[in-house]
Coordinates of C-alpha atoms in Angstrom, one line a residue:
M2 CA 0.5 14.8 -28.0
E3 CA 2.4 18.0 -27.0
I4 CA 2.9 19.1 -23.4
S5 CA 3.9 22.5 -22.0
V6 CA 4.3 23.7 -18.4
Q7 CA 4.9 26.7 -16.2
I8 CA 6.5 26.2 -12.8
K9 CA 6.4 28.8 -10.0
K10 CA 8.2 28.3 -6.7
E11 CA 8.6 30.1 -3.4
I12 CA 10.5 29.4 -0.2
R13 CA 8.3 30.3 2.7
S14 CA 8.9 30.4 6.5
E15 CA 10.0 27.3 8.4
K16 CA 11.7 25.8 5.3
M17 CA 8.5 25.3 3.3
L18 CA 8.7 25.1 -0.5
A19 CA 5.5 26.2 -2.3
V20 CA 5.2 24.9 -5.8
L21 CA 2.6 25.9 -8.4
I22 CA 2.5 24.0 -11.8
Q23 CA 0.2 24.9 -14.7
G24 CA 0.3 22.9 -17.9
K25 CA -1.4 22.0 -21.1
L26 CA -1.6 18.9 -23.3
S27 CA -2.6 19.3 -26.9
G28 CA -3.7 16.7 -29.5
E29 CA -5.6 13.5 -29.1
V30 CA -6.7 13.9 -25.5
E31 CA -10.0 11.9 -25.7
M32 CA -8.6 8.9 -23.7
L33 CA -6.9 11.1 -21.1
T34 CA -8.5 11.1 -17.7
K35 CA -5.5 11.5 -15.4
V36 CA -2.2 13.4 -15.1
R37 CA 0.2 12.7 -12.2
L38 CA 2.8 15.3 -11.2
T39 CA 5.8 14.5 -9.1
A40 CA 8.5 16.6 -7.5
I41 CA 11.9 14.8 -7.7
F42 CA 14.6 15.9 -5.2
S43 CA 18.2 14.8 -5.8
D44 CA 21.2 15.6 -3.6
G45 CA 23.5 13.7 -6.0
E46 CA 23.3 10.5 -4.0
I47 CA 19.7 10.1 -2.8
I48 CA 16.5 10.7 -4.9
R49 CA 13.2 11.3 -3.2
R50 CA 9.9 11.4 -5.2
M51 CA 7.0 13.4 -3.8
P52 CA 3.5 13.5 -5.4
I53 CA 1.8 16.8 -6.2
P54 CA -2.0 16.9 -6.0
T55 CA -3.2 17.5 -9.6
A56 CA -6.5 18.8 -11.1
L57 CA -7.5 18.2 -14.7
L58 CA -9.8 20.2 -17.1
K59 CA -10.5 18.7 -20.5
E60 CA -11.7 20.5 -23.6
E61 CA -12.2 19.1 -27.1
K62 CA -8.6 19.3 -28.4
E63 CA -6.8 20.4 -25.2
C64 CA -6.4 19.3 -21.6
Y65 CA -5.3 21.7 -18.9
F66 CA -3.8 20.5 -15.6
S67 CA -2.5 22.2 -12.5
G68 CA -0.7 21.1 -9.4
N69 CA -0.2 22.9 -6.1
S70 CA 1.8 21.7 -3.1
E71 CA 3.6 23.0 0.0
I72 CA 6.6 20.8 0.8
S73 CA 8.4 20.6 4.2
L74 CA 12.0 20.6 3.1
K75 CA 13.4 19.3 6.4
D76 CA 11.2 16.2 5.9
V77 CA 12.2 15.4 2.3
F78 CA 15.2 13.3 3.2
L79 CA 14.9 11.0 6.2
Y80 CA 18.2 12.0 7.8
G81 CA 18.7 15.4 6.0
T82 CA 21.5 15.8 3.5
K83 CA 25.2 16.5 3.6
S84 CA 25.1 18.0 0.1
E85 CA 25.4 21.7 -0.4
K86 CA 22.9 21.7 -3.2
V87 CA 19.7 19.8 -4.0
T88 CA 18.1 19.8 -7.5
V89 CA 14.4 19.7 -7.9
T90 CA 12.8 18.5 -11.1
I91 CA 9.1 18.2 -12.0
E92 CA 7.8 15.1 -13.8
A93 CA 4.4 14.5 -15.5
E94 CA 2.9 11.1 -16.2
Y95 CA 0.0 10.5 -18.5
L96 CA -1.2 7.5 -20.6
G97 CA 1.8 5.5 -19.5
Q98 CA 4.3 8.2 -20.6
R99 CA 6.6 10.1 -18.3
V100 CA 8.0 13.5 -19.2
S101 CA 10.7 15.2 -17.0
F102 CA 10.9 19.0 -17.4
E103 CA 14.7 19.2 -17.0
E104 CA 14.7 22.7 -18.5
N105 CA 12.5 23.9 -15.6
A106 CA 14.7 22.3 -12.8
F107 CA 15.8 24.5 -10.0
V108 CA 18.5 24.2 -7.3
L109 CA 18.0 24.8 -3.5
D110 CA 20.5 25.3 -0.8
G111 CA 21.3 22.0 1.1
S112 CA 20.9 23.8 4.5
L113 CA 17.2 24.0 4.0
F114 CA 17.0 20.2 4.3
H115 CA 18.8 19.9 7.6
K116 CA 17.1 18.2 10.5
K117 CA 17.4 18.8 14.2
P118 CA 18.9 15.8 16.1
K119 CA 16.7 13.9 18.6
K120 CA 17.0 14.9 22.3
Y121 CA 17.7 12.4 25.0
G122 CA 19.0 12.6 28.6
F123 CA 17.8 13.5 32.0
G124 CA 16.9 17.1 31.2
Y125 CA 14.7 16.2 28.3
S126 CA 13.1 13.4 30.3
F127 CA 12.3 15.8 33.1
Y128 CA 10.8 18.3 30.5
K129 CA 8.6 15.5 29.0
G130 CA 7.5 14.6 32.6
V131 CA 6.4 18.1 33.2
L132 CA 4.4 18.1 30.0
A133 CA 2.8 14.8 30.9
F134 CA 1.8 16.1 34.4
G135 CA 0.3 19.2 32.8
S136 CA -1.6 17.1 30.2
I137 CA -3.2 15.1 33.0
L138 CA -4.4 18.2 34.7
W139 CA -5.7 19.6 31.4
L140 CA -7.5 16.4 30.4
P141 CA -10.9 17.1 32.1
V142 CA -11.2 20.4 30.3
M143 CA -10.5 18.8 27.0
L144 CA -13.0 16.0 27.6
I145 CA -15.6 18.7 28.2
D146 CA -14.4 20.3 25.0
G147 CA -14.8 17.0 23.2
Y148 CA -18.3 16.5 24.6
M149 CA -19.3 19.9 23.2
A150 CA -17.8 19.1 19.8
R151 CA -19.6 15.7 19.8
K152 CA -22.9 17.6 20.4
G153 CA -22.2 19.8 17.4
Y154 CA -21.3 23.1 19.2
K155 CA -17.8 23.1 17.7
E156 CA -15.6 21.3 15.2
L157 CA -14.5 17.7 16.1
E158 CA -10.8 16.8 15.6
L159 CA -10.2 14.5 12.7
N160 CA -9.8 11.2 14.7
G161 CA -13.0 12.1 16.5
K162 CA -14.9 12.4 13.2
R163 CA -13.9 8.8 12.3
A164 CA -15.1 7.5 15.6
G165 CA -18.4 7.7 17.4
G166 CA -19.9 8.0 20.9
K167 CA -17.4 8.1 23.8
K168 CA -14.5 7.3 21.5
A169 CA -15.1 10.5 19.5
I170 CA -14.8 12.6 22.7
I171 CA -11.7 10.8 23.9
F172 CA -9.9 11.0 20.5
H173 CA -10.8 14.7 20.3
A174 CA -9.4 15.4 23.8
N175 CA -6.2 13.5 23.1
N176 CA -5.6 15.2 19.7
K177 CA -6.1 18.7 21.3
I178 CA -3.7 17.9 24.2
K179 CA -1.1 16.4 21.8
A180 CA -1.2 19.4 19.5
F181 CA -0.3 21.7 22.4
T182 CA 2.1 19.6 24.6
G183 CA 3.2 16.7 22.4
F184 CA 2.0 14.3 25.0
S185 CA -0.5 11.5 24.1
F186 CA -2.7 9.2 26.1
S187 CA -2.7 6.7 23.3
V188 CA -1.7 3.2 24.4
R189 CA -0.3 2.6 21.0
E190 CA 2.0 5.6 21.2
H191 CA 3.1 4.8 24.8
K192 CA 4.0 1.2 23.9
T193 CA 5.8 2.4 20.7
N194 CA 7.8 4.7 22.8
Y195 CA 8.7 1.9 25.2
F196 CA 9.7 -0.2 22.2
E197 CA 12.0 2.6 21.0
K198 CA 13.5 3.0 24.5
C199 CA 14.2 -0.8 24.7
Y200 CA 15.8 -0.8 21.3
R201 CA 18.2 2.0 22.2
K202 CA 19.2 0.0 25.2
Y203 CA 19.8 -3.3 23.4
A204 CA 21.5 -1.6 20.4
K205 CA 24.5 -0.9 22.6
K206 CA 25.3 -4.6 22.3
P207 CA 27.3 -5.9 19.3
C208 CA 25.4 -6.7 16.1
K209 CA 25.1 -10.4 15.4
K210 CA 26.6 -10.6 11.8
N211 CA 24.9 -13.9 11.1
Q212 CA 21.4 -13.2 12.5
I213 CA 18.3 -12.6 10.4
L214 CA 15.0 -11.5 12.0
F215 CA 11.6 -12.2 10.4
L216 CA 9.2 -9.7 11.8
S217 CA 5.4 -9.5 11.3
E218 CA 2.2 -8.9 13.2
R219 CA 0.1 -10.7 10.6
R220 CA -0.4 -14.4 10.1
V221 CA 2.2 -15.8 7.8
E222 CA 0.5 -17.2 4.7
P223 CA 1.7 -20.5 3.3
N224 CA 3.6 -19.8 0.0
G225 CA 3.5 -16.1 0.9
N226 CA 6.5 -13.9 0.4
L227 CA 7.8 -14.2 3.9
D228 CA 7.2 -17.9 4.1
L229 CA 9.1 -18.6 0.8
I230 CA 12.1 -16.3 1.6
R231 CA 12.3 -17.8 5.1
T232 CA 12.4 -21.3 3.7
D233 CA 15.1 -20.3 1.1
L234 CA 17.4 -18.6 3.6
K235 CA 17.0 -21.5 6.1
S236 CA 18.0 -24.0 3.3
R237 CA 21.3 -22.2 2.8
G238 CA 22.4 -23.3 6.3
K239 CA 24.6 -20.2 6.8
F240 CA 22.4 -18.0 8.9
E241 CA 20.8 -17.8 12.4
I242 CA 17.1 -17.4 11.7
V243 CA 15.0 -15.7 14.5
E244 CA 11.3 -15.2 14.2
C245 CA 9.1 -12.6 16.0
L246 CA 5.8 -13.5 14.3
I247 CA 3.3 -12.4 17.0
E248 CA -0.2 -11.7 15.6
K249 CA -0.8 -8.6 17.7
T250 CA -0.6 -4.9 17.0
V251 CA 1.8 -3.0 19.3
D252 CA -1.0 -1.8 21.6
K253 CA -1.9 -5.4 22.4
L254 CA 1.7 -6.6 23.1
S255 CA 2.8 -7.2 26.6
R256 CA 5.9 -5.3 27.9
K257 CA 7.7 -8.6 27.9
E258 CA 6.9 -9.2 24.2
I259 CA 8.0 -5.7 23.4
R260 CA 11.3 -6.2 25.1
Q261 CA 11.8 -9.5 23.3
I262 CA 11.1 -8.0 19.8
A263 CA 13.3 -4.9 20.6
R264 CA 16.2 -7.1 21.7
Q265 CA 16.2 -9.2 18.5
A266 CA 15.7 -6.2 16.3
A267 CA 18.6 -4.4 17.9
V268 CA 21.2 -7.1 17.3
S269 CA 20.1 -8.5 14.0
K270 CA 22.0 -7.7 10.8
L271 CA 18.9 -8.2 8.6
I272 CA 15.3 -7.5 9.5
I273 CA 12.7 -8.9 7.0
L274 CA 9.1 -7.7 6.8
E275 CA 6.3 -8.4 4.4
D276 CA 3.9 -5.7 5.5
F277 CA 3.7 -2.4 7.4
Y278 CA 5.2 -2.8 10.9
P279 CA 4.6 0.7 12.3
Q280 CA 6.7 0.7 15.6
L281 CA 9.9 -0.2 13.6
H282 CA 9.8 3.2 12.0
A283 CA 10.0 5.0 15.4
L284 CA 13.5 3.8 15.7
D285 CA 16.8 5.2 14.5
I286 CA 18.0 1.9 13.0
R287 CA 21.7 1.1 13.7
K288 CA 23.9 1.4 10.6
E289 CA 24.9 -2.3 10.7
T290 CA 21.3 -3.4 10.3
K291 CA 19.5 -3.5 7.0
V292 CA 15.7 -3.6 6.8
V293 CA 14.0 -5.4 3.9
Q294 CA 10.4 -5.0 2.8
L295 CA 9.0 -7.9 0.8
W296 CA 5.5 -6.3 0.7
H297 CA 2.5 -8.4 0.2
A298 CA 1.1 -6.8 -3.0
C299 CA 2.0 -7.3 -6.6
G300 CA 2.1 -4.5 -9.2
A301 CA 0.7 -1.1 -8.2
F302 CA -2.9 -0.2 -8.6
K303 CA -4.4 1.8 -5.8
T304 CA -2.2 4.5 -4.3
F305 CA -0.7 3.8 -0.9
G306 CA 1.8 5.1 1.6
F307 CA 3.3 8.5 0.8
S308 CA 1.6 8.5 -2.6
R309 CA -1.4 9.6 -0.5
L310 CA 0.1 12.7 0.9
G311 CA -2.5 15.3 1.4
K312 CA -5.4 12.8 0.9
P313 CA -7.8 11.4 3.5
G314 CA -6.0 8.7 5.4
G315 CA -2.6 9.6 4.0
P316 CA 0.5 10.2 6.1
T317 CA 1.8 13.6 7.1
Q318 CA 5.1 14.8 5.6
D319 CA 7.0 14.3 8.8
S320 CA 5.9 10.7 9.2
K321 CA 8.7 8.1 9.3
N322 CA 6.4 5.3 8.2
H323 CA 8.0 3.0 5.6
R324 CA 11.1 5.2 5.4
S325 CA 13.4 2.8 7.2
Y326 CA 13.6 0.3 4.3
D327 CA 17.0 -0.4 2.8
Y328 CA 15.6 -2.7 0.2
S329 CA 12.2 -3.4 -1.3
F330 CA 11.4 -5.8 -4.2
V331 CA 8.8 -5.2 -6.9
S332 CA 7.2 -7.0 -9.8
G333 CA 8.6 -4.9 -12.7
T334 CA 11.1 -2.1 -13.5
A335 CA 8.3 0.5 -14.0
M336 CA 7.2 -0.2 -10.4
E337 CA 10.6 0.9 -8.9
E338 CA 9.7 4.6 -9.0
I339 CA 6.2 4.0 -7.8
Y340 CA 7.3 2.1 -4.7
S341 CA 10.1 4.6 -4.2
E342 CA 7.4 7.3 -4.0
A343 CA 5.0 5.3 -1.8
F344 CA 7.7 4.3 0.7
A345 CA 9.5 7.6 0.6
I346 CA 12.8 5.8 0.1
P347 CA 15.5 6.4 -2.5
T348 CA 14.8 4.9 -5.9
K349 CA 18.0 2.8 -5.7
N350 CA 16.6 1.0 -2.7
V351 CA 13.8 -0.6 -4.8
K352 CA 14.8 -3.6 -6.9
A353 CA 12.8 -5.3 -9.6
L354 CA 13.7 -8.8 -8.5
G355 CA 10.2 -10.1 -8.5
V356 CA 7.5 -11.2 -6.0
P357 CA 8.2 -14.7 -4.4
R358 CA 4.5 -15.7 -4.1
T359 CA 4.0 -15.4 -7.8
D360 CA 6.4 -18.3 -8.5
I361 CA 3.6 -20.8 -8.3
F362 CA 2.0 -19.2 -11.4
F363 CA 4.8 -20.6 -13.4
D364 CA 4.7 -24.1 -11.7
K365 CA 2.5 -26.3 -13.8
E366 CA 2.7 -29.3 -11.4
Y367 CA 1.7 -27.2 -8.4
Q368 CA -1.3 -25.7 -10.4
A369 CA -2.4 -29.2 -11.4
N370 CA -2.3 -30.5 -7.9
V371 CA -4.3 -27.5 -6.6
K372 CA -6.9 -27.9 -9.3
Q373 CA -7.4 -31.6 -8.5
K374 CA -7.9 -30.9 -4.8
L375 CA -10.4 -28.1 -5.6
Y376 CA -12.4 -30.3 -7.9
E377 CA -12.4 -33.1 -5.3
T378 CA -13.7 -30.6 -2.7
Y379 CA -16.2 -28.8 -5.0
P380 CA -17.2 -31.4 -7.7
K381 CA -19.8 -29.0 -9.1
L382 CA -17.0 -26.9 -10.6
K383 CA -15.7 -29.6 -12.8
D384 CA -16.3 -29.3 -16.6
K385 CA -18.0 -25.9 -16.0
K386 CA -17.2 -22.4 -17.0
V387 CA -16.1 -20.8 -13.8
V388 CA -16.8 -17.1 -13.2
L389 CA -14.9 -15.7 -10.2
F390 CA -16.6 -12.6 -8.7
A391 CA -13.9 -10.9 -6.6
P392 CA -14.4 -7.2 -6.0
T393 CA -12.6 -5.1 -3.4
F394 CA -14.3 -3.5 -0.4
R395 CA -15.8 0.0 -0.1
G396 CA -15.1 2.0 3.1
D397 CA -12.1 3.2 5.0
G398 CA -10.9 -0.1 6.4
N399 CA -11.7 -3.2 8.4
K400 CA -14.3 -1.7 10.7
D401 CA -16.6 -0.2 8.0
A402 CA -15.7 -2.4 5.0
H403 CA -18.6 -3.5 2.8
Y404 CA -19.7 -4.2 -0.7
P405 CA -23.0 -2.7 -1.9
A406 CA -25.1 -5.8 -2.3
E407 CA -27.8 -4.0 -4.2
R408 CA -25.4 -3.5 -7.1
F409 CA -25.1 -7.2 -7.8
S410 CA -28.0 -9.6 -8.0
V411 CA -26.7 -13.2 -8.1
D412 CA -30.1 -14.5 -9.3
S413 CA -30.3 -12.0 -12.1
F414 CA -26.8 -12.7 -13.2
M415 CA -27.2 -16.5 -13.2
E416 CA -30.5 -16.3 -15.0
K417 CA -28.8 -14.5 -18.0
V418 CA -25.6 -16.7 -18.4
P419 CA -25.6 -20.2 -19.9
E420 CA -26.4 -23.2 -17.7
D421 CA -22.8 -24.5 -17.8
Y422 CA -21.6 -21.4 -16.0
V423 CA -20.9 -21.5 -12.2
L424 CA -20.2 -18.5 -10.0
I425 CA -17.7 -18.3 -7.2
V426 CA -18.0 -15.3 -4.9
K427 CA -14.8 -14.2 -3.2
H428 CA -15.2 -11.1 -1.1
H429 CA -12.3 -9.2 0.3
P430 CA -11.5 -10.5 3.8
F431 CA -12.7 -7.3 5.4
V432 CA -16.2 -7.7 4.0
K433 CA -18.5 -9.8 6.3
Q434 CA -21.8 -9.8 4.5
G435 CA -22.7 -12.0 1.5
F436 CA -25.3 -12.1 -1.3
S437 CA -28.7 -13.7 -1.2
V438 CA -29.1 -16.7 -3.6
S439 CA -32.3 -18.5 -4.6
E440 CA -32.4 -22.2 -3.9
K441 CA -32.6 -23.1 -7.6
Y442 CA -29.0 -21.7 -8.1
N443 CA -27.4 -23.5 -5.1
D444 CA -25.7 -26.0 -7.3
R445 CA -24.2 -23.3 -9.5
V446 CA -23.1 -20.7 -6.9
L447 CA -20.4 -21.0 -4.3
D448 CA -19.5 -18.3 -1.7
L449 CA -15.8 -19.1 -0.8
S450 CA -15.1 -15.7 0.8
K451 CA -14.1 -17.5 4.1
G452 CA -12.6 -20.5 2.5
E453 CA -10.0 -21.0 -0.3
Q454 CA -7.1 -18.7 -1.2
I455 CA -8.0 -16.5 -4.2
N456 CA -4.7 -17.4 -5.9
D457 CA -5.7 -21.1 -5.8
L458 CA -9.1 -20.3 -7.2
L459 CA -7.6 -18.5 -10.2
F460 CA -6.1 -21.8 -11.4
L461 CA -9.6 -23.0 -12.4
T462 CA -11.1 -19.6 -13.3
D463 CA -12.4 -18.9 -16.9
V464 CA -13.2 -15.2 -16.3
L465 CA -12.5 -12.9 -13.4
V466 CA -15.1 -10.2 -12.6
T467 CA -13.5 -7.5 -10.4
D468 CA -13.2 -3.8 -10.0
Y469 CA -10.2 -2.2 -8.3
S470 CA -8.7 -5.4 -6.7
S471 CA -5.0 -6.2 -7.0
S472 CA -6.0 -9.7 -8.0
I473 CA -5.8 -8.6 -11.6
F474 CA -2.0 -8.9 -11.5
E475 CA -2.1 -12.6 -10.6
A476 CA -4.9 -13.2 -13.1
A477 CA -2.8 -11.6 -15.8
L478 CA 0.0 -14.0 -15.2
L479 CA -2.4 -16.8 -16.1
N480 CA -3.9 -14.8 -19.1
I481 CA -7.4 -15.0 -17.5
P482 CA -9.9 -12.8 -19.3
M483 CA -11.3 -10.1 -17.1
V484 CA -14.4 -7.9 -16.8
F485 CA -14.3 -4.7 -14.7
Y486 CA -17.6 -3.9 -13.1
V487 CA -17.0 -0.3 -12.0
F488 CA -20.4 1.2 -11.3
D489 CA -18.8 3.8 -9.0
K490 CA -15.7 4.6 -10.9
E491 CA -15.8 8.3 -10.7
I492 CA -16.5 8.4 -7.0
Y493 CA -13.9 5.8 -6.2
M494 CA -11.2 7.6 -8.2
Q495 CA -11.9 10.8 -6.3
E496 CA -11.9 9.1 -2.9
R497 CA -9.2 6.4 -3.3
D498 CA -7.2 7.2 -6.4
I499 CA -5.0 4.9 -8.5
Y500 CA -1.6 5.3 -10.0
S501 CA -2.5 5.0 -13.7
D502 CA -5.2 6.2 -16.1
F503 CA -7.8 3.5 -15.4
D504 CA -9.5 3.5 -18.8
S505 CA -6.3 3.1 -20.7
F506 CA -4.6 0.4 -18.6
V507 CA -7.1 -2.2 -17.4
P508 CA -6.8 -5.4 -19.5
G509 CA -10.5 -6.1 -19.9
E510 CA -13.9 -4.7 -20.7
M511 CA -15.4 -2.1 -18.4
V512 CA -19.0 -2.3 -17.4
M513 CA -20.9 0.5 -15.6
E514 CA -24.4 -1.0 -15.3
E515 CA -25.3 -4.4 -13.9
P516 CA -27.7 -5.5 -16.8
E517 CA -24.6 -5.3 -19.1
L518 CA -22.4 -7.5 -16.9
S519 CA -23.6 -11.0 -18.0
D520 CA -23.1 -10.2 -21.7
A521 CA -19.6 -8.9 -21.0
V522 CA -18.8 -12.1 -19.1
V523 CA -20.0 -14.3 -22.0
R524 CA -18.0 -12.2 -24.5
A525 CA -14.8 -12.6 -22.3
I526 CA -15.2 -16.4 -22.0
N527 CA -15.8 -16.7 -25.8
G528 CA -12.7 -14.7 -26.5
N529 CA -14.5 -11.6 -27.7
G530 CA -13.4 -9.3 -24.9
E531 CA -10.2 -7.1 -24.9
S532 CA -7.5 -7.9 -27.4
P533 CA -4.6 -10.2 -26.3
E534 CA -2.2 -7.3 -27.1
R535 CA -3.8 -5.2 -24.3
M536 CA -3.0 -8.0 -21.9
E537 CA 0.6 -8.3 -23.1
Q538 CA 1.1 -4.5 -22.7
F539 CA -0.3 -4.7 -19.2
K540 CA 2.0 -7.6 -18.2
S541 CA 5.0 -5.9 -19.8
Y542 CA 4.5 -2.7 -17.8
F543 CA 3.6 -4.1 -14.4
L544 CA 5.1 -7.6 -14.3
D545 CA 8.2 -7.9 -16.4
A546 CA 10.3 -9.1 -13.5
L547 CA 8.2 -12.2 -12.9
D548 CA 9.3 -15.5 -14.3
G549 CA 9.0 -18.1 -11.6
N550 CA 12.4 -17.5 -10.1
S551 CA 11.7 -14.5 -7.8
T552 CA 12.3 -16.5 -4.6
K553 CA 15.7 -17.7 -5.8
R554 CA 16.8 -14.2 -7.0
I555 CA 15.8 -12.5 -3.8
G556 CA 17.3 -15.2 -1.6
E557 CA 20.6 -14.9 -3.4
F558 CA 20.5 -11.1 -3.1
L559 CA 19.9 -11.2 0.6
A560 CA 22.6 -13.8 1.1
E561 CA 25.0 -11.4 -0.5
V562 CA 23.8 -8.6 1.8
M563 CA 24.6 -10.8 4.8
E564 CA 28.1 -11.5 3.5
K565 CA 29.0 -7.8 3.1

């Protein structure tokens, strides 16, 4: 397959780079459904990858693609650049191949990437106070404006569209005021600002060279990444381990809790996370402190973070979310550049050292113990063919998450599969509703959505039925056959998007219609699904750093960081 491109660029006002890319792929383009374009900025030391929204038009023997983006140069590098020149290269990825157009690279002046320093002091505080007072006076007017917008007389602000009722009016008013004055009535923003103020105060104290802070606002899962690394570092007996594991978002934290977390973050040499911790990215982290992101996911399926620039729910270019990470660890070498893009951090900060929670997939004794406990708890599963139905949710998040129950009839499915098949339903934690099941199938159907961990259930699974769930990576480690029930694939790809060409990378048969699902499941269990070579290619690309020793490798790496 041959590829050719034309790249046009223009520096516009306020340090904006406009990029237009037009290209063509010729040859065997039948399997091609996706082309990803990326702008790569390098100042000689730091590399930043930025996605470019791309459109595709296929013809019989050729495929045309185009990308168009406006990039804020002052936001490319987190702290600007000291380099006099920055090189920009465009890269295309399709069907697992990456092509870098070195001959079309161009150089920009480093001064375009400079950032203005933050302002502090009495004068700035007085200025902010005046804006706050003006915003309070202006609030009634904007609430009326929000009411008119809610009634349809004018356009609602984005946050207002996502809400309803009184919240829509309040969000609309707050957005309007913030756009003009920079002041927000958001409790989250006020408490984040308080956190940042406390951090600056406590950061004047000496850094504790031996202190490691584990930080999370989620429940710590047993045998999860944070739990395993915490156990490893504690066992070394060299470090002072501090934990701020409070299951509250910043808007729910008391001022005392905020001060406590800020104090520990300000004096720790190492801060370890396993998920997004938004208020941390409001800080200018002191140079002595390193921030580590273990992340909870394996591989890279659905786009996230800065890979969603310009898409609904994605960050803005000036966002500092995720960008404070000094190190992040991934499941394979091919994932380094993907996570670099998603976190908007230099590629060198992402290390393919593995994912600790996957170590259990190489521990036969652990697996045997889990299976025995599950069989004792659910005896109906023993000596049966276990079908695990584990789709992801539809919707924007926790509040509106759902799965369209009309697209999967448990009774119809169970009627068509052999009698020695049992079905386990495992919905995403966000999904609250279940499926209706006839009484005659009660001894062959289990809904464990609110019970067991999905990783444990995989140990006794004969076939996984899913769609866009990241559980496919763990299933691949166990070589579990998979069937992908993707009745809404085209819509989902447009709204959510994924990193790779879906049709070419999934290690299992795709099913678009429910009546075909039972036959596909039987084929998969009987070994007549996708070829083993497809599974091996999938694991080689996404999971080549996983071998059961991820916890040990990362623990040793972090111990070395502490000793520097």
